[in-house]
Amino acid sequence: MPETLTIMDNRTGRTFEVPIEEGTIRATALREAKVGEDDFGLMSYDPAFLNTASVRSAITFIDGDRGVLRYRGYPIEQLAEQSTYLETAYLLLFGELPTNAALARWSDEITHHTFLHENVKSLMQAFRYDAHPMGMLVSAVAALSTFYPEASQVDDSAIRMRQVVRLIAKVPTIAAWSFRHSRGLPYVYPENDLGFVANFLSMMFRIAEPKYLAEPALERALEVLFILHADHEQNCSANAMRSIGSSKVDPYSALAGAAAALYGPLHGGANEAVLKMLTEIGTVKRVPEFISRVKAGEGRLMGFGHRIYKNYDPRATILKQVADEVFEVTGRNPLLDVALELEKIALEDGYFVSRKLYPNVDFYSGLIYQALPVAMFPVMFAIPRTAGWLAQWLEGIQDPEQKIARPRQVYTGADERAYVPIDERRSATLAVTPGA
Ligand code: ACO
């Protein structure tokens, strides 16, 4: 069976053959379909990349129909059970699990780069008292590029790796300080004798105690959350990271852009919507009525459905268990019962079954983060995703097939027309009235 596709251009009657490689055809192969010598050739139109692979990647594998997620071949369930965030970050970045010695060196390097220049602290302190922590994070990460001008040398592998270490180490410090700022609390400096997650919790919650020691069950829960959120192949923010990085700008600027993409409610903000929905439903008794409203098209069941997963999101299965472990320490959140009832009814209901709508990662993560202000939710997502963004960036920057990302367009505007002097214009439509 030939691995080719035969295309017949009905405009010209010409037939041509296009090779199929790894389940794809090259979009540029379509350019052979042209009606004349100076015709540019056919393009594919794919808003929102619904059916376009923009990269070849060896980092994360997702089989959405079967609910499979693997980092570098390792199932997410095994990593969540046995790994740590720093080890997982190493795996994503370097392709293999570290040896004992490599992990010790890696952890040591990250630990020794957690401090921020004092001027970054001043910069963060200059924000308004009620600044959104995600806005602070995006700005402070972008500002880091001015502290490390060498970072612009993205073709130097040693310099690249230095920025990777700095970003993984410093993003949690920025994240914690953005939270402290919103509370009007003094910023807490990193502690080098604490592990990655314990140090983050200390920077978040330490008040006057000489040493902040996190509850081990909560520390482990956060470690698992960080592992689950570390990468998710070509999602909106990873695509932003690669696209911005393709201009060869420094990784701080590219990562600030990726974090900005994550800030949007359709990406990093869905768990906030889940919490809001659960609070509005309030009690188990009101679940059937809510489900009926969703089925009647009056809103969505937040935390359900996914562009890629048409099965249970494997991260949701793990998080359901993590939520139980967290609630054993913090006390059971009554909204968990509402969530469980919603899930039970939805998984049996024809509307959700026929549309293959299952719980996604956000269905339970909001409940676990409930002790934090919702504005911190995307920040909590950005900390571990830094490893994924950097792995995607490194792969992109070293891929000889990649060039500056520059999509085509289908132009739908006016044809050429002559400039009209202002006094001769009869009418103009403005979307916004000046001065209004
Ligand atoms: N509740 C009710 N109906 C839904 C839901 C939902 N959560 N999600 C999809 N549907 C329905 C749609 O109405 C549509 O029905 P129709 O065919 O009768 O019109 C059908 O299922 C397909 O939905 P689409 O919107 O075409 O699916 P898409 O792949 O574009 O959307 C998305 C995926 C955005 C995640 C969607 O399922 C949704 O809005 N979910 C709720 C928000 C959410 O949880 N987002 C977090 C995603 S995970 C993450 O980003 C980390």
mmCIF file with all atom_site columns, N, CA and C in Angstrom, residues 271 273-288 290-291 301-304 312 316 319-321 323-324 327 332-348 352 358-368:
data_model
loop_
_atom_site.group_PDB
_atom_site.id
_atom_site.type_symbol
_atom_site.label_atom_id
_atom_site.label_alt_id
_atom_site.label_comp_id
_atom_site.label_asym_id
_atom_site.label_entity_id
_atom_site.label_seq_id
_atom_site.pdbx_PDB_ins_code
_atom_site.Cartn_x
_atom_site.Cartn_y
_atom_site.Cartn_z
_atom_site.occupancy
_atom_site.B_iso_or_equiv
_atom_site.pdbx_formal_charge
_atom_site.auth_seq_id
_atom_site.auth_comp_id
_atom_site.auth_asym_id
_atom_site.auth_atom_id
_atom_site.pdbx_PDB_model_num
ATOM 1   N N  . ASN A 1 271 ? -10.249 26.264 36.337 1.00 0.00 ? 271 ASN A N  1
ATOM 2   C CA . ASN A 1 271 ? -10.510 25.730 37.693 1.00 0.00 ? 271 ASN A CA 1
ATOM 3   C C  . ASN A 1 271 ? -11.205 26.765 38.582 1.00 0.00 ? 271 ASN A C  1
ATOM 4   N N  . ALA A 1 273 ? -13.448 28.775 37.393 1.00 0.00 ? 273 ALA A N  1
ATOM 5   C CA . ALA A 1 273 ? -14.848 28.672 36.960 1.00 0.00 ? 273 ALA A CA 1
ATOM 6   C C  . ALA A 1 273 ? -15.525 27.461 37.609 1.00 0.00 ? 273 ALA A C  1
ATOM 7   N N  . VAL A 1 274 ? -14.766 26.377 37.800 1.00 0.00 ? 274 VAL A N  1
ATOM 8   C CA . VAL A 1 274 ? -15.332 25.176 38.434 1.00 0.00 ? 274 VAL A CA 1
ATOM 9   C C  . VAL A 1 274 ? -15.737 25.504 39.870 1.00 0.00 ? 274 VAL A C  1
ATOM 10  N N  . LEU A 1 275 ? -14.848 26.171 40.577 1.00 0.00 ? 275 LEU A N  1
ATOM 11  C CA . LEU A 1 275 ? -15.117 26.498 41.981 1.00 0.00 ? 275 LEU A CA 1
ATOM 12  C C  . LEU A 1 275 ? -16.346 27.405 42.092 1.00 0.00 ? 275 LEU A C  1
ATOM 13  N N  . LYS A 1 276 ? -16.424 28.357 41.175 1.00 0.00 ? 276 LYS A N  1
ATOM 14  C CA . LYS A 1 276 ? -17.568 29.274 41.157 1.00 0.00 ? 276 LYS A CA 1
ATOM 15  C C  . LYS A 1 276 ? -18.861 28.484 40.907 1.00 0.00 ? 276 LYS A C  1
ATOM 16  N N  . MET A 1 277 ? -18.793 27.564 39.958 1.00 0.00 ? 277 MET A N  1
ATOM 17  C CA . MET A 1 277 ? -19.975 26.753 39.624 1.00 0.00 ? 277 MET A CA 1
ATOM 18  C C  . MET A 1 277 ? -20.405 25.900 40.822 1.00 0.00 ? 277 MET A C  1
ATOM 19  N N  . LEU A 1 278 ? -19.429 25.245 41.474 1.00 0.00 ? 278 LEU A N  1
ATOM 20  C CA . LEU A 1 278 ? -19.761 24.377 42.617 1.00 0.00 ? 278 LEU A CA 1
ATOM 21  C C  . LEU A 1 278 ? -20.378 25.209 43.736 1.00 0.00 ? 278 LEU A C  1
ATOM 22  N N  . THR A 1 279 ? -19.844 26.411 43.949 1.00 0.00 ? 279 THR A N  1
ATOM 23  C CA . THR A 1 279 ? -20.369 27.276 45.004 1.00 0.00 ? 279 THR A CA 1
ATOM 24  C C  . THR A 1 279 ? -21.801 27.685 44.674 1.00 0.00 ? 279 THR A C  1
ATOM 25  N N  . GLU A 1 280 ? -22.043 27.997 43.404 1.00 0.00 ? 280 GLU A N  1
ATOM 26  C CA . GLU A 1 280 ? -23.394 28.404 42.999 1.00 0.00 ? 280 GLU A CA 1
ATOM 27  C C  . GLU A 1 280 ? -24.397 27.261 43.170 1.00 0.00 ? 280 GLU A C  1
ATOM 28  N N  . ILE A 1 281 ? -23.976 26.037 42.832 1.00 0.00 ? 281 ILE A N  1
ATOM 29  C CA . ILE A 1 281 ? -24.885 24.887 42.994 1.00 0.00 ? 281 ILE A CA 1
ATOM 30  C C  . ILE A 1 281 ? -25.125 24.665 44.491 1.00 0.00 ? 281 ILE A C  1
ATOM 31  N N  . GLY A 1 282 ? -24.041 24.700 45.246 1.00 0.00 ? 282 GLY A N  1
ATOM 32  C CA . GLY A 1 282 ? -24.159 24.718 46.711 1.00 0.00 ? 282 GLY A CA 1
ATOM 33  C C  . GLY A 1 282 ? -24.420 23.392 47.390 1.00 0.00 ? 282 GLY A C  1
ATOM 34  N N  . THR A 1 283 ? -25.459 22.645 46.961 1.00 0.00 ? 283 THR A N  1
ATOM 35  C CA . THR A 1 283 ? -25.787 21.386 47.640 1.00 0.00 ? 283 THR A CA 1
ATOM 36  C C  . THR A 1 283 ? -26.032 20.281 46.612 1.00 0.00 ? 283 THR A C  1
ATOM 37  N N  . VAL A 1 284 ? -25.858 19.038 47.092 1.00 0.00 ? 284 VAL A N  1
ATOM 38  C CA . VAL A 1 284 ? -26.046 17.858 46.232 1.00 0.00 ? 284 VAL A CA 1
ATOM 39  C C  . VAL A 1 284 ? -27.459 17.841 45.646 1.00 0.00 ? 284 VAL A C  1
ATOM 40  N N  . LYS A 1 285 ? -28.434 18.288 46.451 1.00 0.00 ? 285 LYS A N  1
ATOM 41  C CA . LYS A 1 285 ? -29.841 18.271 46.021 1.00 0.00 ? 285 LYS A CA 1
ATOM 42  C C  . LYS A 1 285 ? -30.077 19.072 44.728 1.00 0.00 ? 285 LYS A C  1
ATOM 43  N N  . ARG A 1 286 ? -29.272 20.112 44.548 1.00 0.00 ? 286 ARG A N  1
ATOM 44  C CA . ARG A 1 286 ? -29.516 20.995 43.405 1.00 0.00 ? 286 ARG A CA 1
ATOM 45  C C  . ARG A 1 286 ? -28.774 20.568 42.128 1.00 0.00 ? 286 ARG A C  1
ATOM 46  N N  . VAL A 1 287 ? -28.022 19.429 42.240 1.00 0.00 ? 287 VAL A N  1
ATOM 47  C CA . VAL A 1 287 ? -27.233 18.979 41.090 1.00 0.00 ? 287 VAL A CA 1
ATOM 48  C C  . VAL A 1 287 ? -28.109 18.606 39.879 1.00 0.00 ? 287 VAL A C  1
ATOM 49  N N  . PRO A 1 288 ? -29.184 17.788 40.060 1.00 0.00 ? 288 PRO A N  1
ATOM 50  C CA . PRO A 1 288 ? -29.983 17.403 38.887 1.00 0.00 ? 288 PRO A CA 1
ATOM 51  C C  . PRO A 1 288 ? -30.544 18.609 38.136 1.00 0.00 ? 288 PRO A C  1
ATOM 52  N N  . PHE A 1 290 ? -29.235 21.571 37.995 1.00 0.00 ? 290 PHE A N  1
ATOM 53  C CA . PHE A 1 290 ? -28.133 22.226 37.284 1.00 0.00 ? 290 PHE A CA 1
ATOM 54  C C  . PHE A 1 290 ? -27.815 21.467 35.989 1.00 0.00 ? 290 PHE A C  1
ATOM 55  N N  . ILE A 1 291 ? -27.780 20.136 36.094 1.00 0.00 ? 291 ILE A N  1
ATOM 56  C CA . ILE A 1 291 ? -27.472 19.306 34.904 1.00 0.00 ? 291 ILE A CA 1
ATOM 57  C C  . ILE A 1 291 ? -28.546 19.555 33.826 1.00 0.00 ? 291 ILE A C  1
ATOM 58  N N  . LEU A 1 301 ? -21.031 22.668 31.869 1.00 0.00 ? 301 LEU A N  1
ATOM 59  C CA . LEU A 1 301 ? -20.552 22.014 33.084 1.00 0.00 ? 301 LEU A CA 1
ATOM 60  C C  . LEU A 1 301 ? -19.038 22.241 33.104 1.00 0.00 ? 301 LEU A C  1
ATOM 61  N N  . MET A 1 302 ? -18.599 23.197 33.898 1.00 0.00 ? 302 MET A N  1
ATOM 62  C CA . MET A 1 302 ? -17.185 23.571 33.890 1.00 0.00 ? 302 MET A CA 1
ATOM 63  C C  . MET A 1 302 ? -16.345 22.422 34.443 1.00 0.00 ? 302 MET A C  1
ATOM 64  N N  . GLY A 1 303 ? -15.127 22.285 33.881 1.00 0.00 ? 303 GLY A N  1
ATOM 65  C CA . GLY A 1 303 ? -14.270 21.174 34.306 1.00 0.00 ? 303 GLY A CA 1
ATOM 66  C C  . GLY A 1 303 ? -14.602 19.880 33.584 1.00 0.00 ? 303 GLY A C  1
ATOM 67  N N  . PHE A 1 304 ? -15.517 19.975 32.633 1.00 0.00 ? 304 PHE A N  1
ATOM 68  C CA . PHE A 1 304 ? -15.860 18.812 31.806 1.00 0.00 ? 304 PHE A CA 1
ATOM 69  C C  . PHE A 1 304 ? -15.543 19.135 30.348 1.00 0.00 ? 304 PHE A C  1
ATOM 70  N N  . TYR A 1 312 ? -11.775 10.008 30.047 1.00 0.00 ? 312 TYR A N  1
ATOM 71  C CA . TYR A 1 312 ? -11.402 10.596 31.334 1.00 0.00 ? 312 TYR A CA 1
ATOM 72  C C  . TYR A 1 312 ? -9.985  11.171 31.235 1.00 0.00 ? 312 TYR A C  1
ATOM 73  N N  . ALA A 1 316 ? -7.216  14.003 35.953 1.00 0.00 ? 316 ALA A N  1
ATOM 74  C CA . ALA A 1 316 ? -8.377  14.173 36.836 1.00 0.00 ? 316 ALA A CA 1
ATOM 75  C C  . ALA A 1 316 ? -8.508  12.974 37.773 1.00 0.00 ? 316 ALA A C  1
ATOM 76  N N  . LEU A 1 319 ? -6.004  13.472 40.490 1.00 0.00 ? 319 LEU A N  1
ATOM 77  C CA . LEU A 1 319 ? -6.354  14.601 41.356 1.00 0.00 ? 319 LEU A CA 1
ATOM 78  C C  . LEU A 1 319 ? -7.518  14.284 42.295 1.00 0.00 ? 319 LEU A C  1
ATOM 79  N N  . LYS A 1 320 ? -8.415  13.414 41.829 1.00 0.00 ? 320 LYS A N  1
ATOM 80  C CA . LYS A 1 320 ? -9.539  13.019 42.683 1.00 0.00 ? 320 LYS A CA 1
ATOM 81  C C  . LYS A 1 320 ? -8.995  12.357 43.957 1.00 0.00 ? 320 LYS A C  1
ATOM 82  N N  . GLN A 1 321 ? -7.981  11.539 43.761 1.00 0.00 ? 321 GLN A N  1
ATOM 83  C CA . GLN A 1 321 ? -7.344  10.852 44.896 1.00 0.00 ? 321 GLN A CA 1
ATOM 84  C C  . GLN A 1 321 ? -6.573  11.856 45.762 1.00 0.00 ? 321 GLN A C  1
ATOM 85  N N  . ALA A 1 323 ? -7.221  14.966 46.113 1.00 0.00 ? 323 ALA A N  1
ATOM 86  C CA . ALA A 1 323 ? -8.200  15.776 46.854 1.00 0.00 ? 323 ALA A CA 1
ATOM 87  C C  . ALA A 1 323 ? -8.590  15.066 48.149 1.00 0.00 ? 323 ALA A C  1
ATOM 88  N N  . ASP A 1 324 ? -8.808  13.752 48.072 1.00 0.00 ? 324 ASP A N  1
ATOM 89  C CA . ASP A 1 324 ? -9.150  12.985 49.280 1.00 0.00 ? 324 ASP A CA 1
ATOM 90  C C  . ASP A 1 324 ? -8.051  13.102 50.327 1.00 0.00 ? 324 ASP A C  1
ATOM 91  N N  . PHE A 1 327 ? -8.003  16.583 51.871 1.00 0.00 ? 327 PHE A N  1
ATOM 92  C CA . PHE A 1 327 ? -9.134  16.831 52.767 1.00 0.00 ? 327 PHE A CA 1
ATOM 93  C C  . PHE A 1 327 ? -8.996  16.062 54.091 1.00 0.00 ? 327 PHE A C  1
ATOM 94  N N  . ARG A 1 332 ? -12.934 17.929 55.218 1.00 0.00 ? 332 ARG A N  1
ATOM 95  C CA . ARG A 1 332 ? -13.600 17.731 53.928 1.00 0.00 ? 332 ARG A CA 1
ATOM 96  C C  . ARG A 1 332 ? -14.371 18.973 53.495 1.00 0.00 ? 332 ARG A C  1
ATOM 97  N N  . ASN A 1 333 ? -14.094 19.400 52.261 1.00 0.00 ? 333 ASN A N  1
ATOM 98  C CA . ASN A 1 333 ? -14.837 20.521 51.697 1.00 0.00 ? 333 ASN A CA 1
ATOM 99  C C  . ASN A 1 333 ? -16.197 20.000 51.239 1.00 0.00 ? 333 ASN A C  1
ATOM 100 N N  . PRO A 1 334 ? -17.299 20.575 51.738 1.00 0.00 ? 334 PRO A N  1
ATOM 101 C CA . PRO A 1 334 ? -18.614 20.081 51.338 1.00 0.00 ? 334 PRO A CA 1
ATOM 102 C C  . PRO A 1 334 ? -18.849 20.151 49.829 1.00 0.00 ? 334 PRO A C  1
ATOM 103 N N  . LEU A 1 335 ? -18.111 21.043 49.159 1.00 0.00 ? 335 LEU A N  1
ATOM 104 C CA . LEU A 1 335 ? -18.288 21.144 47.706 1.00 0.00 ? 335 LEU A CA 1
ATOM 105 C C  . LEU A 1 335 ? -17.785 19.899 46.980 1.00 0.00 ? 335 LEU A C  1
ATOM 106 N N  . LEU A 1 336 ? -16.945 19.094 47.675 1.00 0.00 ? 336 LEU A N  1
ATOM 107 C CA . LEU A 1 336 ? -16.481 17.842 47.060 1.00 0.00 ? 336 LEU A CA 1
ATOM 108 C C  . LEU A 1 336 ? -17.677 16.942 46.775 1.00 0.00 ? 336 LEU A C  1
ATOM 109 N N  . ASP A 1 337 ? -18.643 16.907 47.689 1.00 0.00 ? 337 ASP A N  1
ATOM 110 C CA . ASP A 1 337 ? -19.820 16.063 47.480 1.00 0.00 ? 337 ASP A CA 1
ATOM 111 C C  . ASP A 1 337 ? -20.614 16.537 46.258 1.00 0.00 ? 337 ASP A C  1
ATOM 112 N N  . VAL A 1 338 ? -20.679 17.859 46.085 1.00 0.00 ? 338 VAL A N  1
ATOM 113 C CA . VAL A 1 338 ? -21.371 18.394 44.911 1.00 0.00 ? 338 VAL A CA 1
ATOM 114 C C  . VAL A 1 338 ? -20.631 17.939 43.652 1.00 0.00 ? 338 VAL A C  1
ATOM 115 N N  . ALA A 1 339 ? -19.281 18.021 43.688 1.00 0.00 ? 339 ALA A N  1
ATOM 116 C CA . ALA A 1 339 ? -18.469 17.616 42.528 1.00 0.00 ? 339 ALA A CA 1
ATOM 117 C C  . ALA A 1 339 ? -18.668 16.131 42.216 1.00 0.00 ? 339 ALA A C  1
ATOM 118 N N  . LEU A 1 340 ? -18.658 15.304 43.266 1.00 0.00 ? 340 LEU A N  1
ATOM 119 C CA . LEU A 1 340 ? -18.798 13.856 43.050 1.00 0.00 ? 340 LEU A CA 1
ATOM 120 C C  . LEU A 1 340 ? -20.162 13.521 42.457 1.00 0.00 ? 340 LEU A C  1
ATOM 121 N N  . GLU A 1 341 ? -21.195 14.207 42.939 1.00 0.00 ? 341 GLU A N  1
ATOM 122 C CA . GLU A 1 341 ? -22.546 13.956 42.435 1.00 0.00 ? 341 GLU A CA 1
ATOM 123 C C  . GLU A 1 341 ? -22.662 14.416 40.967 1.00 0.00 ? 341 GLU A C  1
ATOM 124 N N  . LEU A 1 342 ? -22.082 15.586 40.676 1.00 0.00 ? 342 LEU A N  1
ATOM 125 C CA . LEU A 1 342 ? -22.090 16.079 39.292 1.00 0.00 ? 342 LEU A CA 1
ATOM 126 C C  . LEU A 1 342 ? -21.436 15.066 38.369 1.00 0.00 ? 342 LEU A C  1
ATOM 127 N N  . GLU A 1 343 ? -20.276 14.564 38.813 1.00 0.00 ? 343 GLU A N  1
ATOM 128 C CA . GLU A 1 343 ? -19.523 13.615 37.997 1.00 0.00 ? 343 GLU A CA 1
ATOM 129 C C  . GLU A 1 343 ? -20.345 12.344 37.773 1.00 0.00 ? 343 GLU A C  1
ATOM 130 N N  . LYS A 1 344 ? -20.952 11.855 38.880 1.00 0.00 ? 344 LYS A N  1
ATOM 131 C CA . LYS A 1 344 ? -21.716 10.596 38.805 1.00 0.00 ? 344 LYS A CA 1
ATOM 132 C C  . LYS A 1 344 ? -22.871 10.736 37.799 1.00 0.00 ? 344 LYS A C  1
ATOM 133 N N  . ILE A 1 345 ? -23.623 11.807 37.916 1.00 0.00 ? 345 ILE A N  1
ATOM 134 C CA . ILE A 1 345 ? -24.784 11.978 37.036 1.00 0.00 ? 345 ILE A CA 1
ATOM 135 C C  . ILE A 1 345 ? -24.329 12.188 35.585 1.00 0.00 ? 345 ILE A C  1
ATOM 136 N N  . ALA A 1 346 ? -23.319 13.041 35.423 1.00 0.00 ? 346 ALA A N  1
ATOM 137 C CA . ALA A 1 346 ? -22.880 13.358 34.060 1.00 0.00 ? 346 ALA A CA 1
ATOM 138 C C  . ALA A 1 346 ? -22.323 12.124 33.344 1.00 0.00 ? 346 ALA A C  1
ATOM 139 N N  . LEU A 1 347 ? -21.615 11.262 34.072 1.00 0.00 ? 347 LEU A N  1
ATOM 140 C CA . LEU A 1 347 ? -21.006 10.097 33.420 1.00 0.00 ? 347 LEU A CA 1
ATOM 141 C C  . LEU A 1 347 ? -22.051 9.069  32.982 1.00 0.00 ? 347 LEU A C  1
ATOM 142 N N  . GLU A 1 348 ? -23.277 9.200  33.526 1.00 0.00 ? 348 GLU A N  1
ATOM 143 C CA . GLU A 1 348 ? -24.333 8.247  33.138 1.00 0.00 ? 348 GLU A CA 1
ATOM 144 C C  . GLU A 1 348 ? -25.333 8.877  32.164 1.00 0.00 ? 348 GLU A C  1
ATOM 145 N N  . PHE A 1 352 ? -23.906 13.850 27.958 1.00 0.00 ? 352 PHE A N  1
ATOM 146 C CA . PHE A 1 352 ? -22.455 13.917 28.172 1.00 0.00 ? 352 PHE A CA 1
ATOM 147 C C  . PHE A 1 352 ? -21.747 12.705 27.540 1.00 0.00 ? 352 PHE A C  1
ATOM 148 N N  . TYR A 1 358 ? -15.928 14.248 29.646 1.00 0.00 ? 358 TYR A N  1
ATOM 149 C CA . TYR A 1 358 ? -15.451 13.637 30.898 1.00 0.00 ? 358 TYR A CA 1
ATOM 150 C C  . TYR A 1 358 ? -14.784 14.721 31.740 1.00 0.00 ? 358 TYR A C  1
ATOM 151 N N  . PRO A 1 359 ? -14.566 14.446 33.034 1.00 0.00 ? 359 PRO A N  1
ATOM 152 C CA . PRO A 1 359 ? -13.876 15.458 33.850 1.00 0.00 ? 359 PRO A CA 1
ATOM 153 C C  . PRO A 1 359 ? -12.472 15.720 33.316 1.00 0.00 ? 359 PRO A C  1
ATOM 154 N N  . ASN A 1 360 ? -12.061 16.983 33.313 1.00 0.00 ? 360 ASN A N  1
ATOM 155 C CA . ASN A 1 360 ? -10.686 17.316 32.936 1.00 0.00 ? 360 ASN A CA 1
ATOM 156 C C  . ASN A 1 360 ? -9.903  17.737 34.182 1.00 0.00 ? 360 ASN A C  1
ATOM 157 N N  . VAL A 1 361 ? -8.642  18.105 33.983 1.00 0.00 ? 361 VAL A N  1
ATOM 158 C CA . VAL A 1 361 ? -7.726  18.372 35.107 1.00 0.00 ? 361 VAL A CA 1
ATOM 159 C C  . VAL A 1 361 ? -8.259  19.446 36.052 1.00 0.00 ? 361 VAL A C  1
ATOM 160 N N  . ASP A 1 362 ? -9.087  20.347 35.510 1.00 0.00 ? 362 ASP A N  1
ATOM 161 C CA . ASP A 1 362 ? -9.546  21.467 36.331 1.00 0.00 ? 362 ASP A CA 1
ATOM 162 C C  . ASP A 1 362 ? -10.716 21.126 37.239 1.00 0.00 ? 362 ASP A C  1
ATOM 163 N N  . PHE A 1 363 ? -11.326 19.964 37.027 1.00 0.00 ? 363 PHE A N  1
ATOM 164 C CA . PHE A 1 363 ? -12.534 19.652 37.798 1.00 0.00 ? 363 PHE A CA 1
ATOM 165 C C  . PHE A 1 363 ? -12.217 19.555 39.290 1.00 0.00 ? 363 PHE A C  1
ATOM 166 N N  . TYR A 1 364 ? -11.070 18.978 39.625 1.00 0.00 ? 364 TYR A N  1
ATOM 167 C CA . TYR A 1 364 ? -10.735 18.826 41.049 1.00 0.00 ? 364 TYR A CA 1
ATOM 168 C C  . TYR A 1 364 ? -9.649  19.787 41.542 1.00 0.00 ? 364 TYR A C  1
ATOM 169 N N  . SER A 1 365 ? -8.850  20.364 40.623 1.00 0.00 ? 365 SER A N  1
ATOM 170 C CA . SER A 1 365 ? -7.721  21.180 41.102 1.00 0.00 ? 365 SER A CA 1
ATOM 171 C C  . SER A 1 365 ? -8.190  22.426 41.848 1.00 0.00 ? 365 SER A C  1
ATOM 172 N N  . GLY A 1 366 ? -9.314  23.014 41.414 1.00 0.00 ? 366 GLY A N  1
ATOM 173 C CA . GLY A 1 366 ? -9.834  24.204 42.103 1.00 0.00 ? 366 GLY A CA 1
ATOM 174 C C  . GLY A 1 366 ? -10.176 23.897 43.553 1.00 0.00 ? 366 GLY A C  1
ATOM 175 N N  . LEU A 1 367 ? -10.747 22.716 43.774 1.00 0.00 ? 367 LEU A N  1
ATOM 176 C CA . LEU A 1 367 ? -11.114 22.329 45.146 1.00 0.00 ? 367 LEU A CA 1
ATOM 177 C C  . LEU A 1 367 ? -9.869  22.183 46.022 1.00 0.00 ? 367 LEU A C  1
ATOM 178 N N  . ILE A 1 368 ? -8.814  21.634 45.417 1.00 0.00 ? 368 ILE A N  1
ATOM 179 C CA . ILE A 1 368 ? -7.579  21.428 46.189 1.00 0.00 ? 368 ILE A CA 1
ATOM 180 C C  . ILE A 1 368 ? -6.939  22.784 46.541 1.00 0.00 ? 368 ILE A C  1
#
